[in-house]
Coordinates of C-alpha atoms in Angstrom, one line a residue:
X1 CA 140.1 43.2 -68.9
X2 CA 141.3 41.7 -72.3
X3 CA 138.7 39.4 -74.2
X4 CA 139.5 36.0 -74.9
X5 CA 139.8 34.3 -78.2
X6 CA 137.6 31.3 -79.2
X7 CA 141.0 29.4 -79.1
X8 CA 141.4 29.3 -75.8
X9 CA 138.9 26.2 -75.8
X10 CA 141.3 23.9 -77.2
X11 CA 143.4 24.1 -73.9
X12 CA 142.4 20.6 -73.3
X13 CA 143.4 17.9 -76.2
X14 CA 140.0 17.6 -78.0
X15 CA 139.8 15.7 -81.5
X16 CA 138.8 18.0 -84.1
X17 CA 135.4 15.9 -84.5
X18 CA 134.8 16.6 -80.9
X19 CA 135.2 20.3 -81.2
X20 CA 132.6 20.5 -83.9
X21 CA 130.2 18.2 -81.8
X22 CA 130.8 20.6 -79.0
X23 CA 130.9 23.9 -81.0
X24 CA 127.2 25.0 -80.4
X25 CA 127.6 24.6 -76.5
X26 CA 127.0 27.6 -74.3
X27 CA 129.6 29.3 -72.2
X28 CA 129.0 29.3 -68.2
X29 CA 131.2 31.5 -66.2
X30 CA 132.2 31.4 -62.6
X31 CA 134.1 33.5 -60.4
X32 CA 135.7 33.5 -56.8
X33 CA 136.9 36.6 -55.3
X34 CA 139.8 36.7 -53.0
X35 CA 141.5 39.3 -50.4
X36 CA 143.7 39.3 -47.8
X37 CA 140.7 39.0 -45.3
X38 CA 139.4 35.9 -47.7
X39 CA 142.4 34.1 -48.4
X40 CA 140.4 30.8 -49.2
X41 CA 137.2 30.2 -50.9
X42 CA 135.1 27.4 -52.7
X43 CA 132.4 27.3 -55.1
X44 CA 130.5 24.0 -56.1
X45 CA 129.6 23.8 -59.9
X46 CA 126.9 21.4 -61.2
X47 CA 127.4 20.1 -64.7
X48 CA 124.9 17.8 -66.2
X49 CA 126.1 17.5 -69.9
X50 CA 128.8 19.1 -71.8
X51 CA 130.0 22.8 -71.4
X52 CA 132.2 25.4 -71.9
X53 CA 133.5 26.8 -68.7
X54 CA 135.3 30.0 -67.8
X55 CA 136.7 30.1 -64.4
X56 CA 138.0 33.1 -63.2
X57 CA 139.8 34.1 -59.7
X58 CA 139.9 37.7 -58.8
X59 CA 142.9 38.7 -56.5
X60 CA 142.8 42.2 -54.6
X61 CA 145.8 42.9 -52.5
X62 CA 147.6 45.9 -51.0
X63 CA 150.8 44.9 -52.0
X64 CA 152.2 44.5 -55.8
X65 CA 150.0 41.5 -56.8
X66 CA 151.7 41.5 -60.3
X67 CA 155.1 40.4 -58.5
X68 CA 153.2 37.3 -57.5
X69 CA 152.5 34.1 -59.9
X70 CA 149.0 32.6 -60.6
X71 CA 148.9 29.1 -60.8
X72 CA 146.0 26.8 -61.8
X73 CA 145.8 22.9 -60.6
X74 CA 143.3 20.1 -61.4
X75 CA 143.1 18.0 -58.4
X76 CA 146.7 18.0 -57.4
X77 CA 148.1 18.0 -60.7
X78 CA 149.7 21.3 -62.0
X79 CA 148.0 22.5 -65.4
X80 CA 150.4 23.7 -68.0
X81 CA 150.1 27.3 -69.2
X82 CA 148.0 27.4 -72.6
X83 CA 145.8 29.4 -74.7
X84 CA 143.0 28.8 -72.0
X85 CA 144.8 31.1 -69.5
X86 CA 144.4 34.7 -69.3
X87 CA 145.8 36.9 -66.6
X88 CA 145.3 40.6 -66.5
X89 CA 145.8 43.5 -64.1
X90 CA 143.4 46.6 -63.2
X91 CA 144.8 48.6 -60.6
X92 CA 145.4 46.7 -57.4
X93 CA 143.3 43.8 -58.7
X94 CA 144.6 40.8 -60.8
X95 CA 142.0 38.7 -62.9
X96 CA 143.0 35.1 -63.8
X97 CA 140.8 33.0 -66.2
X98 CA 140.7 29.6 -67.4
X99 CA 138.6 28.5 -70.2
X100 CA 138.0 24.9 -71.5
X101 CA 135.4 22.5 -72.6
X102 CA 134.2 19.8 -70.2
X103 CA 133.0 16.8 -72.2
X104 CA 133.7 13.7 -70.3
X105 CA 133.9 12.3 -66.6
X106 CA 137.6 12.7 -66.5
X107 CA 137.5 16.4 -66.8
X108 CA 135.1 16.6 -63.6
X109 CA 136.9 17.4 -60.5
X110 CA 138.5 20.2 -58.4
X111 CA 140.0 23.0 -60.2
X112 CA 141.9 25.6 -57.9
X113 CA 143.7 28.9 -58.8
X114 CA 146.7 30.4 -56.7
X115 CA 148.4 33.6 -56.0
X116 CA 151.6 33.0 -54.4
X117 CA 151.1 30.2 -51.4
X118 CA 148.2 32.0 -49.5
X119 CA 145.6 32.9 -51.5
X120 CA 143.6 30.0 -53.3
X121 CA 140.1 29.6 -55.1
X122 CA 138.6 26.0 -55.5
X123 CA 136.0 25.1 -58.1
X124 CA 134.6 21.7 -57.5
X125 CA 132.9 20.5 -60.5
X126 CA 130.5 17.6 -60.2
X127 CA 127.4 15.9 -61.8
X128 CA 124.0 16.4 -60.3
X129 CA 123.6 15.0 -56.6
X130 CA 121.1 12.1 -56.1
X131 CA 118.9 12.5 -53.0
X132 CA 117.1 9.7 -51.4
X133 CA 115.8 8.9 -47.7
X134 CA 118.3 9.7 -45.3
X135 CA 117.0 7.5 -42.2
X136 CA 116.6 3.8 -42.5
X137 CA 113.1 2.7 -44.0
X138 CA 111.6 0.3 -41.2
X139 CA 108.8 -2.2 -42.5
X140 CA 107.8 -5.7 -41.4
X141 CA 107.7 -9.2 -42.9
X142 CA 104.8 -10.0 -45.5
X143 CA 104.5 -6.2 -46.4
X144 CA 105.5 -4.1 -49.5
X145 CA 107.7 -1.0 -49.5
X146 CA 108.9 1.6 -52.2
X147 CA 112.4 3.2 -52.2
X148 CA 112.7 6.3 -53.8
X149 CA 115.6 8.4 -55.2
X150 CA 115.2 11.8 -57.2
X151 CA 117.6 14.6 -58.3
X152 CA 116.5 18.2 -58.7
X153 CA 116.5 20.1 -62.1
X154 CA 118.3 17.3 -63.8
X155 CA 117.2 14.7 -66.4
X156 CA 119.6 11.5 -65.9
X157 CA 120.0 9.3 -69.1
X158 CA 118.9 6.4 -66.9
X159 CA 118.6 4.8 -63.3
X160 CA 119.7 1.6 -62.1
X161 CA 119.1 0.2 -58.6
X162 CA 121.6 -2.1 -56.7
X163 CA 121.4 -4.2 -53.6
X164 CA 124.3 -5.4 -51.3
X165 CA 125.3 -9.0 -51.2
X166 CA 127.6 -8.0 -48.3
X167 CA 130.7 -7.4 -50.1
X168 CA 129.3 -5.8 -53.6
X169 CA 126.6 -4.2 -55.5
X170 CA 124.4 -6.4 -57.3
X171 CA 122.2 -4.7 -60.1
X172 CA 118.5 -5.5 -59.7
X173 CA 116.8 -6.9 -62.9
X174 CA 113.1 -6.9 -62.8
X175 CA 112.8 -9.1 -65.6
X176 CA 114.5 -12.0 -63.7
X177 CA 113.1 -11.3 -60.2
X178 CA 109.4 -10.5 -60.1
X179 CA 110.0 -9.4 -56.4
X180 CA 110.8 -6.0 -57.5
X181 CA 109.2 -3.3 -59.7
X182 CA 111.0 -0.1 -60.9
X183 CA 109.2 3.0 -62.0
X184 CA 108.8 6.6 -61.6
X185 CA 106.5 9.5 -62.6
X186 CA 109.0 11.8 -63.6
X187 CA 112.4 11.4 -65.5
X188 CA 114.3 13.0 -62.5
X189 CA 113.1 10.3 -60.0
X190 CA 113.0 6.4 -59.8
X191 CA 111.0 4.0 -57.4
X192 CA 111.9 0.6 -56.4
X193 CA 109.1 -1.5 -55.2
X194 CA 110.1 -4.5 -53.0
X195 CA 107.1 -7.1 -52.4
X196 CA 106.2 -9.8 -49.8
X197 CA 109.2 -8.8 -47.8
X198 CA 111.4 -11.4 -46.0
X199 CA 113.9 -10.5 -43.2
X200 CA 116.6 -11.3 -45.5
X201 CA 115.6 -8.6 -47.9
X202 CA 116.7 -5.9 -45.3
X203 CA 120.0 -4.3 -46.2
X204 CA 121.7 -1.7 -48.2
X205 CA 120.3 -0.5 -51.5
X206 CA 121.5 2.1 -53.8
X207 CA 120.1 4.1 -56.9
X208 CA 122.4 5.4 -59.4
X209 CA 121.7 7.9 -61.9
X210 CA 123.9 7.9 -65.1
X211 CA 124.6 11.5 -67.0
X212 CA 126.8 12.4 -70.0
X213 CA 129.6 13.5 -67.5
X214 CA 129.5 10.8 -65.0
X215 CA 127.4 8.9 -62.3
X216 CA 125.8 9.8 -59.2
X217 CA 124.4 7.6 -56.5
X218 CA 122.6 7.4 -53.4
X219 CA 122.4 4.8 -50.6
X220 CA 119.3 4.0 -48.8
X221 CA 118.9 1.3 -45.8
X222 CA 115.8 -1.0 -45.6
X223 CA 115.1 -2.8 -42.4
X224 CA 112.6 -5.6 -42.4
X225 CA 111.3 -6.7 -38.8
X226 CA 109.0 -9.8 -37.8
X227 CA 106.0 -9.1 -35.8
X228 CA 107.8 -10.7 -32.7
X229 CA 110.2 -7.7 -32.5
X230 CA 107.8 -4.9 -31.4
X231 CA 106.1 -7.4 -28.9
X232 CA 109.1 -8.4 -27.2
X233 CA 109.2 -5.2 -25.0
X234 CA 105.6 -5.3 -24.4
X235 CA 106.0 -9.1 -23.3
X236 CA 108.9 -8.1 -21.2
X237 CA 106.9 -5.5 -19.3
X238 CA 104.2 -7.8 -18.8
X239 CA 106.4 -10.6 -17.4
X240 CA 107.8 -8.1 -14.8
X241 CA 104.1 -6.9 -13.7
X242 CA 103.1 -10.6 -13.1
X243 CA 106.4 -11.0 -11.0
X244 CA 105.7 -8.0 -9.2
X245 CA 102.1 -8.7 -8.6
X246 CA 102.9 -12.3 -7.1
X247 CA 105.6 -10.7 -4.7
X248 CA 102.9 -8.6 -3.4
X249 CA 100.4 -11.0 -3.1
X250 CA 102.8 -13.4 -1.3
X251 CA 103.8 -10.5 1.4
X252 CA 100.0 -10.0 1.6
X253 CA 99.3 -13.7 2.4
X254 CA 101.9 -13.9 5.0
X255 CA 101.0 -10.6 6.8
X256 CA 97.4 -11.8 6.9
X257 CA 98.6 -15.2 8.5
X258 CA 100.6 -13.4 11.1
X259 CA 97.5 -11.4 12.0
X260 CA 95.1 -14.1 12.1
X261 CA 97.5 -16.4 14.4
X262 CA 99.0 -14.1 16.9
X263 CA 99.7 -16.5 19.8
X264 CA 101.8 -19.2 17.4
X265 CA 105.1 -17.6 18.8
X266 CA 103.7 -18.1 22.6
X267 CA 102.7 -21.7 21.8
X268 CA 106.3 -22.3 20.6
X269 CA 107.8 -20.7 23.6
X270 CA 105.8 -22.7 26.0
X271 CA 106.4 -26.0 24.3
X272 CA 110.2 -25.4 24.4
X273 CA 109.9 -24.3 28.0
X274 CA 108.2 -27.6 28.9
X275 CA 111.0 -29.5 27.0
X276 CA 113.4 -27.7 29.4
X277 CA 111.6 -28.5 32.6
X278 CA 111.2 -32.1 31.8
X279 CA 115.0 -32.7 31.0
X280 CA 115.6 -31.1 34.4
X281 CA 113.5 -33.1 36.2
X282 CA 115.0 -36.4 34.9
X283 CA 118.4 -35.1 36.1
X284 CA 117.0 -34.3 39.5
X285 CA 115.6 -37.9 40.2
X286 CA 118.7 -39.8 39.2
X287 CA 119.9 -41.4 42.2
X288 CA 123.3 -40.8 43.7
X289 CA 125.9 -43.2 45.0
X290 CA 128.5 -42.6 47.4
X291 CA 132.2 -43.7 46.3
X292 CA 133.7 -45.9 49.0
X293 CA 137.3 -46.9 49.0
X294 CA 137.8 -50.7 48.9
X295 CA 140.2 -50.4 52.0
X296 CA 137.4 -49.5 54.2
X297 CA 135.6 -52.8 53.7

């Protein structure tokens, strides 16, 4: 594999003063191997500060790989061939390198190498990822809480906290609002303390880390409950228990009353029978008159 000259670093339009500024940056190399069995592969690259990069794709195939064209793309745009590209063959293996300098956020993104239309290797270049609490943070009115974000093995230039006003992110300024405190024990972490919580303090919060090559942010959900909220299920259970006990007591009273007065039903039947007999007697005592025709008189 042939060596690459330093002129390869001029593959992207960089002003001379920038080249001088980044001349002492170290070179970082990343490789993806592709075969007929592994036709597609991806690799994530984390960059915190400007760097020289060498991205290399190794293609191994049984057919004549030299008859295929190697192309490179950034995101979906085709990269023009410059001194930053170098392609060589050794046996049945084809090597393709792309060397360039990453010095701003516009150069971050997805770089892909293609051999023909079937073999593809992709390098995802991004700034360090910020981590926070994955699950919603639940607390109560009147309390204080602390939201925390951090990134591993990185040193952000600065941290910024935002909160949602429904449609947009609003920066949190601790100098204006004494409800908040922002601090952190280490440079790779930040903590937002929210004091004297109200229900309206609940919602979405974002922590954002700024790096020389871009920004990274994380979302944290804060839920603020009143003290009546956890009591509602308990009160509902108590109400159900009281209702159930009342029904049981009424059933017990009714059953006990029937046991103490077993003849109530018989007395009612006797009264109804007497009424019936009295009505029959009245009907039997009514005198009957024989109707005679006027012609007989």
